[in-house]
Amino acid sequence: MAPATRRMRLWRRLGIVALPGVALIGIQYGPAVLQEASHRA
């Protein structure tokens, strides 16, 4: 049980660290992706 909880804690920390990067990428690429999708539709 201990290793599993430790792994979950590690993943949670990784997620917290990765979230700002994902948000930045979404802000940068979101409009372009939406434009591309609207052109495809």
PDB file with SEQRES, HELIX, SHEET and CRYST1 records, atoms N, CA, C and O in Angstrom:
SEQRES   1 A   41  MET ALA PRO ALA THR ARG ARG MET ARG LEU TRP ARG ARG          
SEQRES   2 A   41  LEU GLY ILE VAL ALA LEU PRO GLY VAL ALA LEU ILE GLY          
SEQRES   3 A   41  ILE GLN TYR GLY PRO ALA VAL LEU GLN GLU ALA SER HIS          
SEQRES   4 A   41  ARG ALA                                                      
HELIX    1 AA1 ALA A    2  ARG A   40  1                                  39    
CRYST1    1.000    1.000    1.000  90.00  90.00  90.00 P 1           1          
ATOM      1  N   MET A   1       0.832  -1.213   0.000  1.00  0.00           N  
ATOM      2  CA  MET A   1       0.000   0.000   0.000  1.00  0.00           C  
ATOM      3  C   MET A   1       0.859   1.252   0.000  1.00  0.00           C  
ATOM      4  O   MET A   1       0.519   2.245  -0.642  1.00  0.00           O  
ATOM      5  N   ALA A   2       1.971   1.206   0.719  1.00  0.00           N  
ATOM      6  CA  ALA A   2       2.806   2.408   0.837  1.00  0.00           C  
ATOM      7  C   ALA A   2       3.353   2.879  -0.513  1.00  0.00           C  
ATOM      8  O   ALA A   2       3.286   4.072  -0.813  1.00  0.00           O  
ATOM      9  N   PRO A   3       3.895   1.965  -1.338  1.00  0.00           N  
ATOM     10  CA  PRO A   3       4.427   2.425  -2.633  1.00  0.00           C  
ATOM     11  C   PRO A   3       3.350   3.061  -3.508  1.00  0.00           C  
ATOM     12  O   PRO A   3       3.620   4.021  -4.230  1.00  0.00           O  
ATOM     13  N   ALA A   4       2.123   2.524  -3.443  1.00  0.00           N  
ATOM     14  CA  ALA A   4       1.043   3.060  -4.279  1.00  0.00           C  
ATOM     15  C   ALA A   4       0.737   4.505  -3.878  1.00  0.00           C  
ATOM     16  O   ALA A   4       0.597   5.378  -4.735  1.00  0.00           O  
ATOM     17  N   THR A   5       0.634   4.751  -2.559  1.00  0.00           N  
ATOM     18  CA  THR A   5       0.325   6.107  -2.104  1.00  0.00           C  
ATOM     19  C   THR A   5       1.457   7.050  -2.479  1.00  0.00           C  
ATOM     20  O   THR A   5       1.223   8.201  -2.847  1.00  0.00           O  
ATOM     21  N   ARG A   6       2.691   6.551  -2.381  1.00  0.00           N  
ATOM     22  CA  ARG A   6       3.839   7.384  -2.723  1.00  0.00           C  
ATOM     23  C   ARG A   6       3.799   7.738  -4.208  1.00  0.00           C  
ATOM     24  O   ARG A   6       4.092   8.868  -4.601  1.00  0.00           O  
ATOM     25  N   ARG A   7       3.427   6.742  -5.031  1.00  0.00           N  
ATOM     26  CA  ARG A   7       3.362   6.978  -6.475  1.00  0.00           C  
ATOM     27  C   ARG A   7       2.264   8.002  -6.787  1.00  0.00           C  
ATOM     28  O   ARG A   7       2.457   8.898  -7.609  1.00  0.00           O  
ATOM     29  N   MET A   8       1.107   7.858  -6.119  1.00  0.00           N  
ATOM     30  CA  MET A   8       0.016   8.803  -6.348  1.00  0.00           C  
ATOM     31  C   MET A   8       0.444  10.215  -5.964  1.00  0.00           C  
ATOM     32  O   MET A   8       0.113  11.180  -6.652  1.00  0.00           O  
ATOM     33  N   ARG A   9       1.186  10.330  -4.856  1.00  0.00           N  
ATOM     34  CA  ARG A   9       1.657  11.641  -4.416  1.00  0.00           C  
ATOM     35  C   ARG A   9       2.587  12.236  -5.468  1.00  0.00           C  
ATOM     36  O   ARG A   9       2.521  13.429  -5.767  1.00  0.00           O  
ATOM     37  N   LEU A  10       3.459  11.388  -6.026  1.00  0.00           N  
ATOM     38  CA  LEU A  10       4.398  11.852  -7.049  1.00  0.00           C  
ATOM     39  C   LEU A  10       3.642  12.331  -8.282  1.00  0.00           C  
ATOM     40  O   LEU A  10       3.957  13.384  -8.836  1.00  0.00           O  
ATOM     41  N   TRP A  11       2.639  11.557  -8.713  1.00  0.00           N  
ATOM     42  CA  TRP A  11       1.852  11.938  -9.894  1.00  0.00           C  
ATOM     43  C   TRP A  11       1.101  13.234  -9.641  1.00  0.00           C  
ATOM     44  O   TRP A  11       0.980  14.074 -10.534  1.00  0.00           O  
ATOM     45  N   ARG A  12       0.591  13.397  -8.408  1.00  0.00           N  
ATOM     46  CA  ARG A  12      -0.142  14.629  -8.093  1.00  0.00           C  
ATOM     47  C   ARG A  12       0.796  15.826  -8.184  1.00  0.00           C  
ATOM     48  O   ARG A  12       0.433  16.875  -8.717  1.00  0.00           O  
ATOM     49  N   ARG A  13       2.025  15.654  -7.648  1.00  0.00           N  
ATOM     50  CA  ARG A  13       3.007  16.737  -7.712  1.00  0.00           C  
ATOM     51  C   ARG A  13       3.347  17.052  -9.169  1.00  0.00           C  
ATOM     52  O   ARG A  13       3.441  18.218  -9.553  1.00  0.00           O  
ATOM     53  N   LEU A  14       3.531  16.002  -9.979  1.00  0.00           N  
ATOM     54  CA  LEU A  14       3.831  16.204 -11.406  1.00  0.00           C  
ATOM     55  C   LEU A  14       2.684  16.942 -12.089  1.00  0.00           C  
ATOM     56  O   LEU A  14       2.913  17.845 -12.894  1.00  0.00           O  
ATOM     57  N   GLY A  15       1.457  16.559 -11.769  1.00  0.00           N  
ATOM     58  CA  GLY A  15       0.297  17.220 -12.364  1.00  0.00           C  
ATOM     59  C   GLY A  15       0.249  18.691 -12.004  1.00  0.00           C  
ATOM     60  O   GLY A  15      -0.030  19.533 -12.858  1.00  0.00           O  
ATOM     61  N   ILE A  16       0.520  19.011 -10.733  1.00  0.00           N  
ATOM     62  CA  ILE A  16       0.501  20.401 -10.281  1.00  0.00           C  
ATOM     63  C   ILE A  16       1.575  21.202 -11.006  1.00  0.00           C  
ATOM     64  O   ILE A  16       1.365  22.366 -11.349  1.00  0.00           O  
ATOM     65  N   VAL A  17       2.729  20.574 -11.239  1.00  0.00           N  
ATOM     66  CA  VAL A  17       3.815  21.261 -11.940  1.00  0.00           C  
ATOM     67  C   VAL A  17       3.468  21.427 -13.417  1.00  0.00           C  
ATOM     68  O   VAL A  17       3.796  22.449 -14.021  1.00  0.00           O  
ATOM     69  N   ALA A  18       2.806  20.428 -14.001  1.00  0.00           N  
ATOM     70  CA  ALA A  18       2.538  20.435 -15.441  1.00  0.00           C  
ATOM     71  C   ALA A  18       1.357  21.334 -15.807  1.00  0.00           C  
ATOM     72  O   ALA A  18       1.292  21.832 -16.931  1.00  0.00           O  
ATOM     73  N   LEU A  19       0.426  21.550 -14.881  1.00  0.00           N  
ATOM     74  CA  LEU A  19      -0.780  22.308 -15.205  1.00  0.00           C  
ATOM     75  C   LEU A  19      -0.496  23.692 -15.787  1.00  0.00           C  
ATOM     76  O   LEU A  19      -1.095  24.035 -16.807  1.00  0.00           O  
ATOM     77  N   PRO A  20       0.383  24.508 -15.198  1.00  0.00           N  
ATOM     78  CA  PRO A  20       0.659  25.824 -15.792  1.00  0.00           C  
ATOM     79  C   PRO A  20       1.200  25.723 -17.212  1.00  0.00           C  
ATOM     80  O   PRO A  20       0.843  26.530 -18.070  1.00  0.00           O  
ATOM     81  N   GLY A  21       2.060  24.737 -17.466  1.00  0.00           N  
ATOM     82  CA  GLY A  21       2.596  24.551 -18.816  1.00  0.00           C  
ATOM     83  C   GLY A  21       1.494  24.187 -19.796  1.00  0.00           C  
ATOM     84  O   GLY A  21       1.454  24.701 -20.914  1.00  0.00           O  
ATOM     85  N   VAL A  22       0.597  23.298 -19.374  1.00  0.00           N  
ATOM     86  CA  VAL A  22      -0.525  22.910 -20.235  1.00  0.00           C  
ATOM     87  C   VAL A  22      -1.411  24.121 -20.507  1.00  0.00           C  
ATOM     88  O   VAL A  22      -1.889  24.304 -21.626  1.00  0.00           O  
ATOM     89  N   ALA A  23      -1.632  24.950 -19.486  1.00  0.00           N  
ATOM     90  CA  ALA A  23      -2.455  26.145 -19.657  1.00  0.00           C  
ATOM     91  C   ALA A  23      -1.801  27.105 -20.645  1.00  0.00           C  
ATOM     92  O   ALA A  23      -2.476  27.665 -21.509  1.00  0.00           O  
ATOM     93  N   LEU A  24      -0.487  27.297 -20.519  1.00  0.00           N  
ATOM     94  CA  LEU A  24       0.231  28.185 -21.440  1.00  0.00           C  
ATOM     95  C   LEU A  24       0.117  27.679 -22.869  1.00  0.00           C  
ATOM     96  O   LEU A  24      -0.153  28.452 -23.788  1.00  0.00           O  
ATOM     97  N   ILE A  25       0.325  26.374 -23.057  1.00  0.00           N  
ATOM     98  CA  ILE A  25       0.233  25.789 -24.401  1.00  0.00           C  
ATOM     99  C   ILE A  25      -1.192  25.967 -24.937  1.00  0.00           C  
ATOM    100  O   ILE A  25      -1.381  26.285 -26.111  1.00  0.00           O  
ATOM    101  N   GLY A  26      -2.180  25.762 -24.084  1.00  0.00           N  
ATOM    102  CA  GLY A  26      -3.565  25.930 -24.511  1.00  0.00           C  
ATOM    103  C   GLY A  26      -3.845  27.360 -24.933  1.00  0.00           C  
ATOM    104  O   GLY A  26      -4.528  27.589 -25.931  1.00  0.00           O  
ATOM    105  N   ILE A  27      -3.320  28.334 -24.180  1.00  0.00           N  
ATOM    106  CA  ILE A  27      -3.518  29.746 -24.511  1.00  0.00           C  
ATOM    107  C   ILE A  27      -2.829  30.073 -25.833  1.00  0.00           C  
ATOM    108  O   ILE A  27      -3.359  30.835 -26.641  1.00  0.00           O  
ATOM    109  N   GLN A  28      -1.640  29.491 -26.052  1.00  0.00           N  
ATOM    110  CA  GLN A  28      -0.878  29.788 -27.263  1.00  0.00           C  
ATOM    111  C   GLN A  28      -1.504  29.133 -28.487  1.00  0.00           C  
ATOM    112  O   GLN A  28      -1.639  29.765 -29.534  1.00  0.00           O  
ATOM    113  N   TYR A  29      -1.890  27.845 -28.353  1.00  0.00           N  
ATOM    114  CA  TYR A  29      -2.334  27.079 -29.516  1.00  0.00           C  
ATOM    115  C   TYR A  29      -3.854  26.975 -29.627  1.00  0.00           C  
ATOM    116  O   TYR A  29      -4.367  26.593 -30.679  1.00  0.00           O  
ATOM    117  N   GLY A  30      -4.582  27.305 -28.562  1.00  0.00           N  
ATOM    118  CA  GLY A  30      -6.039  27.190 -28.578  1.00  0.00           C  
ATOM    119  C   GLY A  30      -6.684  27.924 -29.747  1.00  0.00           C  
ATOM    120  O   GLY A  30      -7.429  27.299 -30.502  1.00  0.00           O  
ATOM    121  N   PRO A  31      -6.434  29.225 -29.936  1.00  0.00           N  
ATOM    122  CA  PRO A  31      -7.057  29.966 -31.039  1.00  0.00           C  
ATOM    123  C   PRO A  31      -6.734  29.371 -32.404  1.00  0.00           C  
ATOM    124  O   PRO A  31      -7.618  29.268 -33.255  1.00  0.00           O  
ATOM    125  N   ALA A  32      -5.475  28.975 -32.626  1.00  0.00           N  
ATOM    126  CA  ALA A  32      -5.089  28.398 -33.918  1.00  0.00           C  
ATOM    127  C   ALA A  32      -5.842  27.095 -34.159  1.00  0.00           C  
ATOM    128  O   ALA A  32      -6.314  26.839 -35.267  1.00  0.00           O  
ATOM    129  N   VAL A  33      -5.953  26.267 -33.111  1.00  0.00           N  
ATOM    130  CA  VAL A  33      -6.656  24.987 -33.253  1.00  0.00           C  
ATOM    131  C   VAL A  33      -8.134  25.236 -33.546  1.00  0.00           C  
ATOM    132  O   VAL A  33      -8.727  24.551 -34.379  1.00  0.00           O  
ATOM    133  N   LEU A  34      -8.730  26.218 -32.860  1.00  0.00           N  
ATOM    134  CA  LEU A  34     -10.141  26.529 -33.104  1.00  0.00           C  
ATOM    135  C   LEU A  34     -10.339  27.031 -34.530  1.00  0.00           C  
ATOM    136  O   LEU A  34     -11.302  26.651 -35.196  1.00  0.00           O  
ATOM    137  N   GLN A  35      -9.432  27.882 -34.998  1.00  0.00           N  
ATOM    138  CA  GLN A  35      -9.507  28.390 -36.366  1.00  0.00           C  
ATOM    139  C   GLN A  35      -9.443  27.229 -37.352  1.00  0.00           C  
ATOM    140  O   GLN A  35     -10.240  27.145 -38.286  1.00  0.00           O  
ATOM    141  N   GLU A  36      -8.477  26.331 -37.126  1.00  0.00           N  
ATOM    142  CA  GLU A  36      -8.306  25.167 -38.002  1.00  0.00           C  
ATOM    143  C   GLU A  36      -9.583  24.325 -38.008  1.00  0.00           C  
ATOM    144  O   GLU A  36     -10.025  23.870 -39.063  1.00  0.00           O  
ATOM    145  N   ALA A  37     -10.165  24.121 -36.843  1.00  0.00           N  
ATOM    146  CA  ALA A  37     -11.375  23.306 -36.745  1.00  0.00           C  
ATOM    147  C   ALA A  37     -12.529  23.982 -37.487  1.00  0.00           C  
ATOM    148  O   ALA A  37     -13.304  23.308 -38.165  1.00  0.00           O  
ATOM    149  N   SER A  38     -12.649  25.300 -37.365  1.00  0.00           N  
ATOM    150  CA  SER A  38     -13.746  26.008 -38.035  1.00  0.00           C  
ATOM    151  C   SER A  38     -13.555  25.966 -39.550  1.00  0.00           C  
ATOM    152  O   SER A  38     -14.535  25.913 -40.293  1.00  0.00           O  
ATOM    153  N   HIS A  39     -12.311  25.988 -40.013  1.00  0.00           N  
ATOM    154  CA  HIS A  39     -12.047  25.887 -41.452  1.00  0.00           C  
ATOM    155  C   HIS A  39     -12.393  24.493 -41.962  1.00  0.00           C  
ATOM    156  O   HIS A  39     -12.906  24.334 -43.070  1.00  0.00           O  
ATOM    157  N   ARG A  40     -12.106  23.483 -41.137  1.00  0.00           N  
ATOM    158  CA  ARG A  40     -12.366  22.101 -41.549  1.00  0.00           C  
ATOM    159  C   ARG A  40     -13.878  21.859 -41.634  1.00  0.00           C  
ATOM    160  O   ARG A  40     -14.353  21.177 -42.543  1.00  0.00           O  
ATOM    161  N   ALA A  41     -14.614  22.413 -40.696  1.00  0.00           N  
ATOM    162  CA  ALA A  41     -16.048  22.126 -40.598  1.00  0.00           C  
ATOM    163  C   ALA A  41     -16.813  22.599 -41.837  1.00  0.00           C  
ATOM    164  O   ALA A  41     -18.030  22.432 -41.912  1.00  0.00           O  
TER     165      ALA A  41                                                      
END                                                                             
